Amino acid sequence: GHVSRRLCLTGAAAGALTLALPQPARAGAQLEEPLIDSVRTALSSAVHNKAPPLPEFATTESRMAYLRWLGEMSERLKKKIPDWPTRKEFLQTAWYEARRSGLDVGLVLGLVQVESNFRKFAVSSAGARGFMQVMPFWTRVIGDADPSKLFHMQTNLRFGCVILRHYLNRENGDLFLTLGRYNGSRGKAPYPDAVFANQRLWTF
């Protein structure tokens, strides 16, 4: 059953780096569904909040933990995003947007690897765009209807994290069904399994 797959979140270890081979980009497509006004308003508000993705820390200890994470993730991501300033901006933004949406950043990075293999301008056969392969209809439903903005790093990661959080709420915290819904393959194992496997690559 899929209950065991949900435990991948807690059982993951940095030593699992060799367990999962990099997956080819194979984005699916979120399916457009009618949203009640309150949900649309809440999602739109989350997307339009202009807070910059600059990490702020209450303690020196939490700041040091973040810097250790950033250093380790930067090493792991170097082959995919060779330019250090771009890599740092990506990781900082992914960390910020994941936390902002209450998501595990390793899960978000695993999803990015499966969806786009960290390619900013990736476009799927269904028309999904960018790092997190967001469908353009979302820009009409909760944005300003400009799908070209989905190629902007922070915009793409914010849309993706907000949508993933929305699906997680709808699925009552079930990550297996949430990931399937994100990919348009709800209830089928290949996509969630791929994300969970890649999540282990980005766990620290």
C-alpha positions as a Python dict, from the first residue, in 0.01 Angstrom:
ca = {
    (1, 'G'): (0, 0, 0),
    (2, 'H'): (101, 360, -27),
    (3, 'V'): (122, 413, 348),
    (4, 'S'): (475, 273, 352),
    (5, 'R'): (581, 515, 83),
    (6, 'R'): (486, 805, 305),
    (7, 'L'): (755, 693, 549),
    (8, 'C'): (1023, 778, 293),
    (9, 'L'): (1012, 1130, 436),
    (10, 'T'): (1150, 1028, 773),
    (11, 'G'): (1359, 730, 673),
    (12, 'A'): (1566, 915, 415),
    (13, 'A'): (1936, 957, 479),
    (14, 'A'): (2217, 1138, 304),
    (15, 'G'): (2385, 799, 261),
    (16, 'A'): (2114, 701, 14),
    (17, 'L'): (2275, 912, -258),
    (18, 'T'): (2365, 608, -462),
    (19, 'L'): (2025, 442, -436),
    (20, 'A'): (1846, 643, -699),
    (21, 'L'): (1977, 705, -1046),
    (22, 'P'): (1886, 1046, -1191),
    (23, 'Q'): (1550, 1025, -1360),
    (24, 'P'): (1492, 1166, -1707),
    (25, 'A'): (1264, 1466, -1712),
    (26, 'R'): (914, 1328, -1754),
    (27, 'A'): (669, 1589, -1646),
    (28, 'G'): (302, 1518, -1644),
    (29, 'A'): (37, 1783, -1605),
    (30, 'Q'): (-179, 1914, -1327),
    (31, 'L'): (-542, 1892, -1429),
    (32, 'E'): (-751, 2207, -1425),
    (33, 'E'): (-1032, 2183, -1173),
    (34, 'P'): (-1286, 2442, -1066),
    (35, 'L'): (-1177, 2618, -747),
    (36, 'I'): (-1419, 2770, -501),
    (37, 'D'): (-1369, 3145, -462),
    (38, 'S'): (-1220, 3123, -114),
    (39, 'V'): (-957, 2873, -230),
    (40, 'R'): (-875, 3076, -540),
    (41, 'T'): (-839, 3390, -328),
    (42, 'A'): (-613, 3215, -77),
    (43, 'L'): (-390, 3068, -349),
    (44, 'S'): (-374, 3398, -533),
    (45, 'S'): (-277, 3578, -212),
    (46, 'A'): (-1, 3325, -146),
    (47, 'V'): (137, 3364, -498),
    (48, 'H'): (125, 3744, -497),
    (49, 'N'): (290, 3798, -159),
    (50, 'K'): (603, 3988, -259),
    (51, 'A'): (824, 3890, 35),
    (52, 'P'): (1177, 3835, -97),
    (53, 'P'): (1318, 3484, -52),
    (54, 'L'): (1587, 3594, 192),
    (55, 'P'): (1631, 3353, 482),
    (56, 'E'): (1595, 3505, 827),
    (57, 'F'): (1702, 3317, 1137),
    (58, 'A'): (1601, 3353, 1499),
    (59, 'T'): (1923, 3196, 1626),
    (60, 'T'): (2284, 3159, 1520),
    (61, 'E'): (2237, 2783, 1540),
    (62, 'S'): (1955, 2784, 1284),
    (63, 'R'): (2158, 3011, 1056),
    (64, 'M'): (2458, 2777, 1075),
    (65, 'A'): (2235, 2476, 1002),
    (66, 'Y'): (2105, 2652, 691),
    (67, 'L'): (2458, 2738, 573),
    (68, 'R'): (2567, 2376, 619),
    (69, 'W'): (2264, 2265, 417),
    (70, 'L'): (2338, 2522, 146),
    (71, 'G'): (2700, 2410, 119),
    (72, 'E'): (2611, 2041, 95),
    (73, 'M'): (2326, 2093, -154),
    (74, 'S'): (2546, 2320, -365),
    (75, 'E'): (2800, 2041, -404),
    (76, 'R'): (2529, 1794, -505),
    (77, 'L'): (2376, 2037, -755),
    (78, 'K'): (2702, 2158, -911),
    (79, 'K'): (2683, 1931, -1217),
    (80, 'K'): (2329, 2038, -1300),
    (81, 'I'): (2368, 2413, -1230),
    (82, 'P'): (2742, 2487, -1268),
    (83, 'D'): (2720, 2864, -1210),
    (84, 'W'): (2758, 2932, -835),
    (85, 'P'): (2549, 3254, -812),
    (86, 'T'): (2265, 3088, -1006),
    (87, 'R'): (2293, 2773, -798),
    (88, 'K'): (2291, 2968, -473),
    (89, 'E'): (1987, 3171, -582),
    (90, 'F'): (1803, 2855, -683),
    (91, 'L'): (1873, 2672, -356),
    (92, 'Q'): (1796, 2977, -144),
    (93, 'T'): (1467, 3028, -328),
    (94, 'A'): (1370, 2660, -313),
    (95, 'W'): (1446, 2652, 61),
    (96, 'Y'): (1244, 2968, 122),
    (97, 'E'): (942, 2870, -88),
    (98, 'A'): (933, 2516, 52),
    (99, 'R'): (934, 2647, 410),
    (100, 'R'): (682, 2915, 321),
    (101, 'S'): (441, 2645, 202),
    (102, 'G'): (519, 2403, 485),
    (103, 'L'): (691, 2151, 259),
    (104, 'D'): (1007, 1946, 298),
    (105, 'V'): (1271, 2112, 81),
    (106, 'G'): (1417, 1771, -9),
    (107, 'L'): (1078, 1670, -146),
    (108, 'V'): (1061, 1989, -353),
    (109, 'L'): (1411, 1932, -493),
    (110, 'G'): (1328, 1568, -569),
    (111, 'L'): (1017, 1681, -754),
    (112, 'V'): (1218, 1938, -952),
    (113, 'Q'): (1466, 1668, -1053),
    (114, 'V'): (1191, 1437, -1179),
    (115, 'E'): (988, 1713, -1344),
    (116, 'S'): (1256, 1918, -1522),
    (117, 'N'): (1598, 1781, -1419),
    (118, 'F'): (1670, 2136, -1294),
    (119, 'R'): (1614, 2295, -1635),
    (120, 'K'): (1471, 2645, -1599),
    (121, 'F'): (1317, 2655, -1948),
    (122, 'A'): (1186, 2298, -1962),
    (123, 'V'): (850, 2260, -2139),
    (124, 'S'): (657, 1932, -2134),
    (125, 'S'): (446, 1791, -2414),
    (126, 'A'): (143, 1903, -2213),
    (127, 'G'): (278, 2258, -2197),
    (128, 'A'): (393, 2258, -1833),
    (129, 'R'): (675, 2503, -1774),
    (130, 'G'): (992, 2557, -1581),
    (131, 'F'): (1164, 2392, -1285),
    (132, 'M'): (845, 2258, -1125),
    (133, 'Q'): (655, 2212, -1453),
    (134, 'V'): (360, 2435, -1369),
    (135, 'M'): (69, 2430, -1612),
    (136, 'P'): (-5, 2772, -1769),
    (137, 'F'): (-372, 2763, -1664),
    (138, 'W'): (-259, 2836, -1307),
    (139, 'T'): (-145, 3183, -1411),
    (140, 'R'): (-500, 3253, -1526),
    (141, 'V'): (-664, 3097, -1220),
    (142, 'I'): (-445, 3251, -947),
    (143, 'G'): (-201, 3480, -1127),
    (144, 'D'): (-203, 3755, -1386),
    (145, 'A'): (-252, 3519, -1685),
    (146, 'D'): (106, 3568, -1807),
    (147, 'P'): (247, 3216, -1851),
    (148, 'S'): (587, 3351, -1959),
    (149, 'K'): (646, 3437, -1592),
    (150, 'L'): (661, 3064, -1518),
    (151, 'F'): (1016, 3074, -1655),
    (152, 'H'): (1112, 3316, -1375),
    (153, 'M'): (1286, 3121, -1099),
    (154, 'Q'): (1102, 3250, -793),
    (155, 'T'): (766, 3267, -967),
    (156, 'N'): (794, 2906, -1083),
    (157, 'L'): (906, 2774, -746),
    (158, 'R'): (638, 2973, -565),
    (159, 'F'): (357, 2854, -794),
    (160, 'G'): (484, 2497, -771),
    (161, 'C'): (509, 2498, -391),
    (162, 'V'): (171, 2670, -345),
    (163, 'I'): (4, 2420, -580),
    (164, 'L'): (174, 2124, -410),
    (165, 'R'): (63, 2252, -68),
    (166, 'H'): (-292, 2296, -203),
    (167, 'Y'): (-298, 1936, -324),
    (168, 'L'): (-150, 1814, 6),
    (169, 'N'): (-432, 1985, 194),
    (170, 'R'): (-689, 1834, -44),
    (171, 'E'): (-540, 1487, 8),
    (172, 'N'): (-535, 1526, 389),
    (173, 'G'): (-157, 1504, 409),
    (174, 'D'): (-120, 1193, 191),
    (175, 'L'): (198, 1259, -8),
    (176, 'F'): (149, 963, -240),
    (177, 'L'): (-186, 1092, -366),
    (178, 'T'): (-62, 1453, -357),
    (179, 'L'): (228, 1381, -590),
    (180, 'G'): (7, 1182, -824),
    (181, 'R'): (-235, 1474, -840),
    (182, 'Y'): (52, 1713, -911),
    (183, 'N'): (158, 1495, -1202),
    (184, 'G'): (-193, 1420, -1327),
    (185, 'S'): (-152, 1049, -1242),
    (186, 'R'): (-330, 1031, -907),
    (187, 'G'): (-331, 682, -756),
    (188, 'K'): (-57, 544, -979),
    (189, 'A'): (281, 459, -828),
    (190, 'P'): (555, 541, -1085),
    (191, 'Y'): (559, 918, -1039),
    (192, 'P'): (540, 935, -657),
    (193, 'D'): (797, 656, -636),
    (194, 'A'): (1034, 852, -861),
    (195, 'V'): (995, 1168, -652),
    (196, 'F'): (1049, 979, -324),
    (197, 'A'): (1361, 813, -468),
    (198, 'N'): (1500, 1147, -580),
    (199, 'Q'): (1402, 1310, -251),
    (200, 'R'): (1665, 1089, -87),
    (201, 'L'): (1926, 1252, -308),
    (202, 'W'): (1841, 1590, -156),
    (203, 'T'): (1804, 1495, 208),
    (204, 'F'): (2059, 1632, 452),
}
